[in-house]
Amino acid sequence: MPNRCVQVAVNAPIRDLLTYADTFAETPLVAGQSVKVPLGKRHVAGLVLNHEPNTSEVDSEFKIKAVQSIVEDRPPLPEQHLKWLNWLASYYLHPLGQIAEACFPPLKKKGRKNTQDQVLPDVAVSIAPTLSEGQATCYQNIRKSFGRFESHLLFGVTGSGKTEVYLHLIDDVLKSGKQALVLVPEISLTPQLVERFQARFPHQIAVLHSGLTDRERTDQWWSIVDKKKQILVGARSALFCPMDDLGIIIVDEEHDSSFKQDEKLKYHGRDSAIMMARFHSCPIVLGSATPSLESWNNAITGKFQLQRMPSRIAGRSLPDVHVVNMRDIRQARKDPETKPKVTGNIDLPFWLSEPLYEALVATLNRGDQAALFLNRRGMAQTVQCIECGYVHECPNCSISLTLHHHSELHCHYCDYGMPKKDTCPSCKEPGIQAVGLGTELVENDIQILFPEYKTARADRDEITHRSHLEDLIHRMENRQIDILIGTQMIAKGLDFPHLNLVGLVMADVGFNMPDFRASERSFQLLTQVSGRAGRHSEDPGQVYIQTYNPEHESIRNAIKADFESFSLSELKFREELNYPPFGRLACFRIKGQHLDKTEQTAQTLVDRAYHLSQQYPQHYGGIQILGPAPAPISRIRGKFRFHMLVKATGNSVLQKFCAQLISNQKWVSSGTKVLVDIDPLNML
Ligand code: ADP
Ligand code: ZN
């Protein structure tokens, strides 16, 4: 008897679907089912996608192998979820069978024995407050799109009550019998946030984040799939938990770059969530005080509905922002006549200005808490003139040059290079120096200045596990920390009642990252950091921004919390250079053990890209190819790294071009890998 055949996406680096015979005569396989199939000499997991149209005989020449078994414990994925996986695979050019693994929990389902829910402690039930006028308008507008796909950008300043709007919407969705998905950046998924949801919807919350054990993750997953819980709150990977009756998706802090995964499947959680809402025909709400320029552009062009909440709840004021010009500070300190005196008549470290020091003294004397942020990302060092703040930029790319081997300046987009000189081309002083101030140095200095106060440091060296962050939050809440020193990782979403002073030690570092999004990130960071101060007090919080560039666009607008002015000028710059959200980008990463082979593969890739674009000028005429250039971090764990950037005018052109470029990889040198990142965020 001829067997029916099914197409299977296998968990292997194979982009094509493979055909297998379905020998389960009594209960034929269905789409979405997990199976084990033979592949070469092994057996691998696979996902059944559909039946072959003609159920042919088993082919004698290319013998079609049979599906080996059905994986128990993995319920078939719902239709919308399959469609979504298909979209992910084709958009991000990644094998579907490998993506599908993320849809299932790590362990087997537990038996009937009900253990206590450790992940979500009981909290006192809270009653929903009456919405403010601004909240009510947004809530009503979003409600109108229940039951169909629509994207809303909820643009509300920090503390405007966005979370409360989400809670009201979710309440309605639950009443209609559907489920809700809430995505937040991993770092904001704190006990504070979960408790707020739990208090409103007791016993209805499941959470998924990186701090769970395999057992906890498995249990949380099943509680949603079995519909015991109705609301899933999670980091980006929670998207993969299959839900078949979604009524709303919320993406909070939608601008946050942690929604983008840099490894394996390089997907963006926000963009993927929008597609998921589309397949579920439900609304999606993207919330932010500093929207990404992609979302903002979608809102002002009408693709998204724009909902605004321009003021803080209960008339609480936004913080007072003071800008300290570090150029003036340096100048004044040079001369004993003009050198400012401070409380205690001490000498301050070079990075600490007198106004910020005095504010620290006053805050600590009052018994309040202070936080110092150092906006320092990545490893690449830039150079800057310590006299005037001048930064070397690439003449071709509008990004800053980075320092290599202490003596050469390089552009990481186009490979422009020049030797480093000590004399500043702008002020002619011998002031050019590598910029590299660390959180550790800041903490040491602070401990010397304030020995009687308790400090804590939060950066990637200190906070390597979720529990460290939770412990830090706990100590902040209990006033066991007076001065918190950290990188941007702690600048997001945290809410401490007694934190009334925030200092940004060196705002400039962020402007000069080798990335066209540097200004956007700086603006977001400045605004988010400022939003941490004085959230609960009647008096406005105090924010000090130390900078060499007080006239910089990001700073001028951050003072006024003026996102719209900032976005206006930034969008103009993006449009001129055809960067997103106007043009689309793909970044090819070439990695290898040997410098020469890696470089050669990168060059071959670029040659092939030029060739392809010239071969089909009618399709690919608008494509721009940049590189090859060494990646800003040119070597990681012994591997050399190169980049090639592709700019295109539209999405589908970019996809086709990239898919064609990597479809065959026979030309790639051995020991070398070529990976593609669609809509890259991390240019390092
Ligand atoms: P956002 O998410 O925009 O930063 P939140 O939702 O956290 O703002 O709200 C800020 C504060 O205001 C929270 O303490 C919240 O409990 C409170 N709040 C929000 N909405 C209301 C309301 N309608 N009435 C009273 N308090 C509110
Ligand atoms: Zn350049």
mmCIF file of C-alpha atoms in Angstrom, residues 136-403:
data_model
loop_
_atom_site.group_PDB
_atom_site.id
_atom_site.type_symbol
_atom_site.label_atom_id
_atom_site.label_comp_id
_atom_site.label_asym_id
_atom_site.label_seq_id
_atom_site.Cartn_x
_atom_site.Cartn_y
_atom_site.Cartn_z
ATOM 1 C CA ALA A 136 -8.636 56.268 29.626
ATOM 2 C CA THR A 137 -8.404 57.757 26.129
ATOM 3 C CA CYS A 138 -5.557 55.443 25.130
ATOM 4 C CA TYR A 139 -7.269 52.452 26.682
ATOM 5 C CA GLN A 140 -10.518 53.135 24.826
ATOM 6 C CA ASN A 141 -8.709 53.652 21.529
ATOM 7 C CA ILE A 142 -6.834 50.385 21.825
ATOM 8 C CA ARG A 143 -9.942 48.459 22.898
ATOM 9 C CA LYS A 144 -11.591 49.353 19.632
ATOM 10 C CA SER A 145 -9.225 47.038 17.814
ATOM 11 C CA PHE A 146 -9.934 43.925 19.892
ATOM 12 C CA GLY A 147 -10.526 40.988 17.591
ATOM 13 C CA ARG A 148 -8.395 42.238 14.719
ATOM 14 C CA PHE A 149 -4.769 42.954 13.982
ATOM 15 C CA GLU A 150 -3.662 46.496 14.728
ATOM 16 C CA SER A 151 -0.377 47.882 16.079
ATOM 17 C CA HIS A 152 -0.503 50.662 18.661
ATOM 18 C CA LEU A 153 2.450 52.684 19.796
ATOM 19 C CA LEU A 154 1.780 53.795 23.375
ATOM 20 C CA PHE A 155 4.105 56.758 23.686
ATOM 21 C CA GLY A 156 4.068 57.829 27.331
ATOM 22 C CA VAL A 157 6.719 59.508 29.442
ATOM 23 C CA THR A 158 8.306 57.546 32.299
ATOM 24 C CA GLY A 159 5.755 57.274 35.101
ATOM 25 C CA SER A 160 2.790 58.187 32.897
ATOM 26 C CA GLY A 161 0.995 54.984 33.843
ATOM 27 C CA LYS A 162 1.519 52.750 30.805
ATOM 28 C CA THR A 163 1.536 49.585 32.881
ATOM 29 C CA GLU A 164 -1.876 50.477 34.260
ATOM 30 C CA VAL A 165 -3.228 50.753 30.708
ATOM 31 C CA TYR A 166 -1.858 47.276 29.935
ATOM 32 C CA LEU A 167 -3.522 45.868 33.040
ATOM 33 C CA HIS A 168 -6.910 47.290 32.059
ATOM 34 C CA LEU A 169 -6.649 45.907 28.531
ATOM 35 C CA ILE A 170 -5.599 42.483 29.789
ATOM 36 C CA ASP A 171 -8.559 42.420 32.144
ATOM 37 C CA ASP A 172 -10.912 42.810 29.181
ATOM 38 C CA VAL A 173 -9.078 40.167 27.159
ATOM 39 C CA LEU A 174 -9.367 37.666 30.000
ATOM 40 C CA LYS A 175 -13.062 38.365 30.365
ATOM 41 C CA SER A 176 -13.511 37.450 26.711
ATOM 42 C CA GLY A 177 -11.884 34.085 27.433
ATOM 43 C CA LYS A 178 -8.613 34.731 25.630
ATOM 44 C CA GLN A 179 -4.992 34.777 26.747
ATOM 45 C CA ALA A 180 -2.495 37.634 26.887
ATOM 46 C CA LEU A 181 1.229 37.799 26.199
ATOM 47 C CA VAL A 182 3.402 40.480 27.822
ATOM 48 C CA LEU A 183 7.009 40.873 26.694
ATOM 49 C CA VAL A 184 9.487 42.969 28.653
ATOM 50 C CA PRO A 185 13.275 43.266 28.533
ATOM 51 C CA GLU A 186 14.876 40.485 30.552
ATOM 52 C CA ILE A 187 16.366 43.012 32.949
ATOM 53 C CA SER A 188 13.012 44.676 33.725
ATOM 54 C CA LEU A 189 11.344 41.371 34.496
ATOM 55 C CA THR A 190 11.902 41.981 38.183
ATOM 56 C CA PRO A 191 9.960 40.650 41.156
ATOM 57 C CA GLN A 192 8.557 44.212 41.431
ATOM 58 C CA LEU A 193 6.935 43.934 38.023
ATOM 59 C CA VAL A 194 5.704 40.369 38.390
ATOM 60 C CA GLU A 195 4.135 41.155 41.748
ATOM 61 C CA ARG A 196 2.253 44.045 40.231
ATOM 62 C CA PHE A 197 0.676 41.711 37.675
ATOM 63 C CA GLN A 198 0.164 38.956 40.212
ATOM 64 C CA ALA A 199 -1.616 41.320 42.596
ATOM 65 C CA ARG A 200 -4.120 42.287 39.916
ATOM 66 C CA PHE A 201 -4.610 38.817 38.452
ATOM 67 C CA PRO A 202 -4.011 36.290 41.231
ATOM 68 C CA HIS A 203 -3.219 32.760 40.026
ATOM 69 C CA GLN A 204 -3.395 33.748 36.378
ATOM 70 C CA ILE A 205 0.230 34.659 35.676
ATOM 71 C CA ALA A 206 2.957 32.480 34.227
ATOM 72 C CA VAL A 207 6.475 33.846 33.797
ATOM 73 C CA LEU A 208 9.362 32.805 31.578
ATOM 74 C CA HIS A 209 12.841 34.262 32.021
ATOM 75 C CA SER A 210 16.453 33.148 32.154
ATOM 76 C CA GLY A 211 16.540 32.732 35.925
ATOM 77 C CA LEU A 212 14.235 29.702 36.034
ATOM 78 C CA THR A 213 15.349 26.130 36.541
ATOM 79 C CA ASP A 214 14.442 23.642 33.801
ATOM 80 C CA ARG A 215 11.693 22.253 36.028
ATOM 81 C CA GLU A 216 10.222 25.706 36.657
ATOM 82 C CA ARG A 217 10.400 26.599 32.987
ATOM 83 C CA THR A 218 8.640 23.381 32.028
ATOM 84 C CA ASP A 219 5.877 23.918 34.570
ATOM 85 C CA GLN A 220 5.302 27.527 33.553
ATOM 86 C CA TRP A 221 5.153 26.478 29.893
ATOM 87 C CA TRP A 222 2.533 23.823 30.541
ATOM 88 C CA SER A 223 0.419 26.096 32.713
ATOM 89 C CA ILE A 224 -0.054 28.353 29.668
ATOM 90 C CA VAL A 225 -0.448 25.571 27.085
ATOM 91 C CA ASP A 226 -2.987 23.767 29.303
ATOM 92 C CA LYS A 227 -4.717 27.117 29.856
ATOM 93 C CA LYS A 228 -4.416 26.914 33.626
ATOM 94 C CA LYS A 229 -2.849 30.389 33.440
ATOM 95 C CA GLN A 230 -4.053 33.112 31.106
ATOM 96 C CA ILE A 231 -1.253 35.671 31.104
ATOM 97 C CA LEU A 232 2.299 34.945 30.070
ATOM 98 C CA VAL A 233 4.837 37.550 31.172
ATOM 99 C CA GLY A 234 8.267 36.926 29.763
ATOM 100 C CA ALA A 235 11.466 37.994 28.076
ATOM 101 C CA ARG A 236 11.664 37.801 24.269
ATOM 102 C CA SER A 237 11.878 34.002 24.121
ATOM 103 C CA ALA A 238 8.400 33.719 25.688
ATOM 104 C CA LEU A 239 7.135 34.357 22.141
ATOM 105 C CA PHE A 240 7.963 30.763 21.319
ATOM 106 C CA CYS A 241 5.553 29.344 23.885
ATOM 107 C CA PRO A 242 2.680 28.176 21.678
ATOM 108 C CA MET A 243 -0.598 29.962 22.451
ATOM 109 C CA ASP A 244 -3.627 29.382 20.269
ATOM 110 C CA ASP A 245 -6.083 31.904 21.604
ATOM 111 C CA LEU A 246 -4.221 35.161 21.994
ATOM 112 C CA GLY A 247 -6.314 38.275 22.577
ATOM 113 C CA ILE A 248 -3.531 40.836 22.946
ATOM 114 C CA ILE A 249 0.240 41.182 22.879
ATOM 115 C CA ILE A 250 2.060 43.870 24.870
ATOM 116 C CA VAL A 251 5.691 44.776 24.281
ATOM 117 C CA ASP A 252 6.878 47.100 27.024
ATOM 118 C CA GLU A 253 10.009 49.237 26.503
ATOM 119 C CA GLU A 254 9.704 48.340 22.846
ATOM 120 C CA HIS A 255 12.831 50.361 21.962
ATOM 121 C CA ASP A 256 15.035 48.175 24.104
ATOM 122 C CA SER A 257 17.861 46.550 22.172
ATOM 123 C CA SER A 258 17.729 43.429 24.326
ATOM 124 C CA PHE A 259 14.672 42.352 22.314
ATOM 125 C CA LYS A 260 17.077 41.470 19.550
ATOM 126 C CA GLN A 261 18.867 38.139 19.837
ATOM 127 C CA ASP A 262 22.425 38.234 18.544
ATOM 128 C CA GLU A 263 23.115 34.551 18.299
ATOM 129 C CA LYS A 264 21.679 31.598 16.412
ATOM 130 C CA LEU A 265 18.282 32.847 15.225
ATOM 131 C CA LYS A 266 18.949 36.583 15.085
ATOM 132 C CA TYR A 267 15.346 37.655 15.544
ATOM 133 C CA HIS A 268 13.913 40.851 16.942
ATOM 134 C CA GLY A 269 11.339 40.137 19.637
ATOM 135 C CA ARG A 270 9.291 43.253 18.879
ATOM 136 C CA ASP A 271 9.118 42.718 15.145
ATOM 137 C CA SER A 272 8.390 39.025 15.612
ATOM 138 C CA ALA A 273 5.662 39.878 18.113
ATOM 139 C CA ILE A 274 4.011 42.132 15.539
ATOM 140 C CA MET A 275 3.939 39.246 13.079
ATOM 141 C CA MET A 276 2.537 36.971 15.738
ATOM 142 C CA ALA A 277 -0.288 39.439 16.435
ATOM 143 C CA ARG A 278 -0.977 39.481 12.706
ATOM 144 C CA PHE A 279 -1.359 35.695 12.553
ATOM 145 C CA HIS A 280 -3.595 35.774 15.639
ATOM 146 C CA SER A 281 -5.669 38.708 14.387
ATOM 147 C CA CYS A 282 -5.231 40.529 17.660
ATOM 148 C CA PRO A 283 -3.966 43.980 18.617
ATOM 149 C CA ILE A 284 -0.418 44.595 19.778
ATOM 150 C CA VAL A 285 0.635 47.471 22.036
ATOM 151 C CA LEU A 286 4.208 48.723 21.922
ATOM 152 C CA GLY A 287 4.957 50.912 24.916
ATOM 153 C CA SER A 288 7.845 53.331 25.422
ATOM 154 C CA ALA A 289 8.868 56.758 26.646
ATOM 155 C CA THR A 290 11.558 56.778 23.949
ATOM 156 C CA PRO A 291 10.245 54.764 20.994
ATOM 157 C CA SER A 292 12.638 53.227 18.504
ATOM 158 C CA LEU A 293 12.853 55.326 15.357
ATOM 159 C CA GLU A 294 11.494 52.324 13.451
ATOM 160 C CA SER A 295 8.292 52.311 15.486
ATOM 161 C CA TRP A 296 8.067 56.086 15.589
ATOM 162 C CA ASN A 297 8.318 56.268 11.830
ATOM 163 C CA ASN A 298 5.581 53.640 11.551
ATOM 164 C CA ALA A 299 3.416 55.715 13.859
ATOM 165 C CA ILE A 300 3.834 59.016 12.051
ATOM 166 C CA THR A 301 3.256 57.389 8.674
ATOM 167 C CA GLY A 302 0.047 55.804 9.928
ATOM 168 C CA LYS A 303 1.135 52.172 9.889
ATOM 169 C CA PHE A 304 0.765 52.087 13.679
ATOM 170 C CA GLN A 305 -1.830 53.969 15.703
ATOM 171 C CA LEU A 306 -0.158 56.525 17.935
ATOM 172 C CA GLN A 307 -1.446 56.796 21.521
ATOM 173 C CA ARG A 308 0.097 59.504 23.660
ATOM 174 C CA MET A 309 0.442 60.051 27.400
ATOM 175 C CA PRO A 310 2.566 63.170 27.755
ATOM 176 C CA SER A 311 2.513 63.687 31.529
ATOM 177 C CA ARG A 312 3.272 61.799 34.710
ATOM 178 C CA ILE A 313 0.479 60.403 36.876
ATOM 179 C CA ALA A 314 -0.931 62.672 39.588
ATOM 180 C CA GLY A 315 0.915 65.691 38.283
ATOM 181 C CA ARG A 316 4.267 64.393 39.559
ATOM 182 C CA SER A 317 6.965 66.346 37.832
ATOM 183 C CA LEU A 318 9.724 65.082 35.628
ATOM 184 C CA PRO A 319 13.190 65.470 37.155
ATOM 185 C CA ASP A 320 15.321 68.626 37.012
ATOM 186 C CA VAL A 321 18.118 67.963 34.570
ATOM 187 C CA HIS A 322 21.415 69.824 35.020
ATOM 188 C CA VAL A 323 24.046 69.690 32.332
ATOM 189 C CA VAL A 324 27.649 70.044 33.490
ATOM 190 C CA ASN A 325 30.123 71.152 30.853
ATOM 191 C CA MET A 326 33.294 69.170 31.559
ATOM 192 C CA ARG A 327 35.322 71.403 29.252
ATOM 193 C CA ASP A 328 34.641 74.357 31.544
ATOM 194 C CA ILE A 329 35.381 72.244 34.603
ATOM 195 C CA ARG A 330 38.797 71.256 33.240
ATOM 196 C CA GLN A 331 39.573 74.792 32.276
ATOM 197 C CA ALA A 332 38.651 76.189 35.679
ATOM 198 C CA ARG A 333 40.682 73.570 37.544
ATOM 199 C CA LYS A 334 43.881 74.486 35.691
ATOM 200 C CA ASP A 335 44.267 77.798 37.444
ATOM 201 C CA PRO A 336 44.428 78.040 41.267
ATOM 202 C CA GLU A 337 42.603 81.389 40.937
ATOM 203 C CA THR A 338 39.554 79.914 39.252
ATOM 204 C CA LYS A 339 39.704 76.425 40.764
ATOM 205 C CA PRO A 340 36.316 75.836 42.416
ATOM 206 C CA LYS A 341 36.241 75.012 46.120
ATOM 207 C CA VAL A 342 34.067 72.200 47.397
ATOM 208 C CA THR A 343 32.760 71.099 50.786
ATOM 209 C CA GLY A 344 35.681 69.703 52.756
ATOM 210 C CA ASN A 345 38.221 71.419 50.531
ATOM 211 C CA ILE A 346 39.325 68.215 48.846
ATOM 212 C CA ASP A 347 40.634 67.434 45.368
ATOM 213 C CA LEU A 348 38.053 65.678 43.224
ATOM 214 C CA PRO A 349 38.890 62.907 40.750
ATOM 215 C CA PHE A 350 39.063 64.075 37.120
ATOM 216 C CA TRP A 351 35.707 62.513 36.214
ATOM 217 C CA LEU A 352 33.704 64.120 39.025
ATOM 218 C CA SER A 353 32.521 67.697 38.680
ATOM 219 C CA GLU A 354 31.987 70.009 41.620
ATOM 220 C CA PRO A 355 28.214 70.389 41.073
ATOM 221 C CA LEU A 356 27.646 66.624 40.982
ATOM 222 C CA TYR A 357 29.836 66.168 44.056
ATOM 223 C CA GLU A 358 27.854 68.784 45.993
ATOM 224 C CA ALA A 359 24.594 67.172 44.930
ATOM 225 C CA LEU A 360 25.896 63.820 46.190
ATOM 226 C CA VAL A 361 26.799 65.339 49.537
ATOM 227 C CA ALA A 362 23.372 66.961 49.898
ATOM 228 C CA THR A 363 21.476 63.826 48.869
ATOM 229 C CA LEU A 364 23.394 61.561 51.232
ATOM 230 C CA ASN A 365 23.018 64.058 54.086
ATOM 231 C CA ARG A 366 19.245 63.968 53.589
ATOM 232 C CA GLY A 367 19.351 60.177 53.823
ATOM 233 C CA ASP A 368 18.354 59.645 50.189
ATOM 234 C CA GLN A 369 19.954 57.366 47.644
ATOM 235 C CA ALA A 370 22.039 58.255 44.618
ATOM 236 C CA ALA A 371 23.026 56.411 41.454
ATOM 237 C CA LEU A 372 25.926 57.040 39.100
ATOM 238 C CA PHE A 373 25.804 55.674 35.575
ATOM 239 C CA LEU A 374 28.620 55.203 33.187
ATOM 240 C CA ASN A 375 27.402 54.846 29.654
ATOM 241 C CA ARG A 376 30.008 52.436 28.480
ATOM 242 C CA ARG A 377 29.199 49.675 26.050
ATOM 243 C CA GLY A 378 31.398 47.252 24.192
ATOM 244 C CA MET A 379 35.133 47.067 24.005
ATOM 245 C CA ALA A 380 36.000 49.472 21.249
ATOM 246 C CA GLN A 381 37.930 52.495 22.419
ATOM 247 C CA THR A 382 37.429 55.835 20.850
ATOM 248 C CA VAL A 383 39.787 58.758 21.147
ATOM 249 C CA GLN A 384 38.787 62.150 22.288
ATOM 250 C CA CYS A 385 40.521 65.451 22.994
ATOM 251 C CA ILE A 386 40.403 66.006 26.737
ATOM 252 C CA GLU A 387 40.755 69.759 26.189
ATOM 253 C CA CYS A 388 37.880 70.417 23.811
ATOM 254 C CA GLY A 389 36.041 67.116 23.485
ATOM 255 C CA TYR A 390 36.825 66.695 19.782
ATOM 256 C CA VAL A 391 36.249 63.162 18.449
ATOM 257 C CA HIS A 392 37.700 61.796 15.190
ATOM 258 C CA GLU A 393 34.988 60.804 12.746
ATOM 259 C CA CYS A 394 35.142 58.829 9.528
ATOM 260 C CA PRO A 395 34.892 61.153 6.515
ATOM 261 C CA ASN A 396 32.685 58.593 4.704
ATOM 262 C CA CYS A 397 30.418 57.169 7.331
ATOM 263 C CA SER A 398 29.435 59.696 9.996
ATOM 264 C CA ILE A 399 30.623 57.449 12.784
ATOM 265 C CA SER A 400 33.570 57.778 15.094
ATOM 266 C CA LEU A 401 36.865 56.046 14.451
ATOM 267 C CA THR A 402 38.157 53.449 16.856
ATOM 268 C CA LEU A 403 41.645 52.989 18.200
#
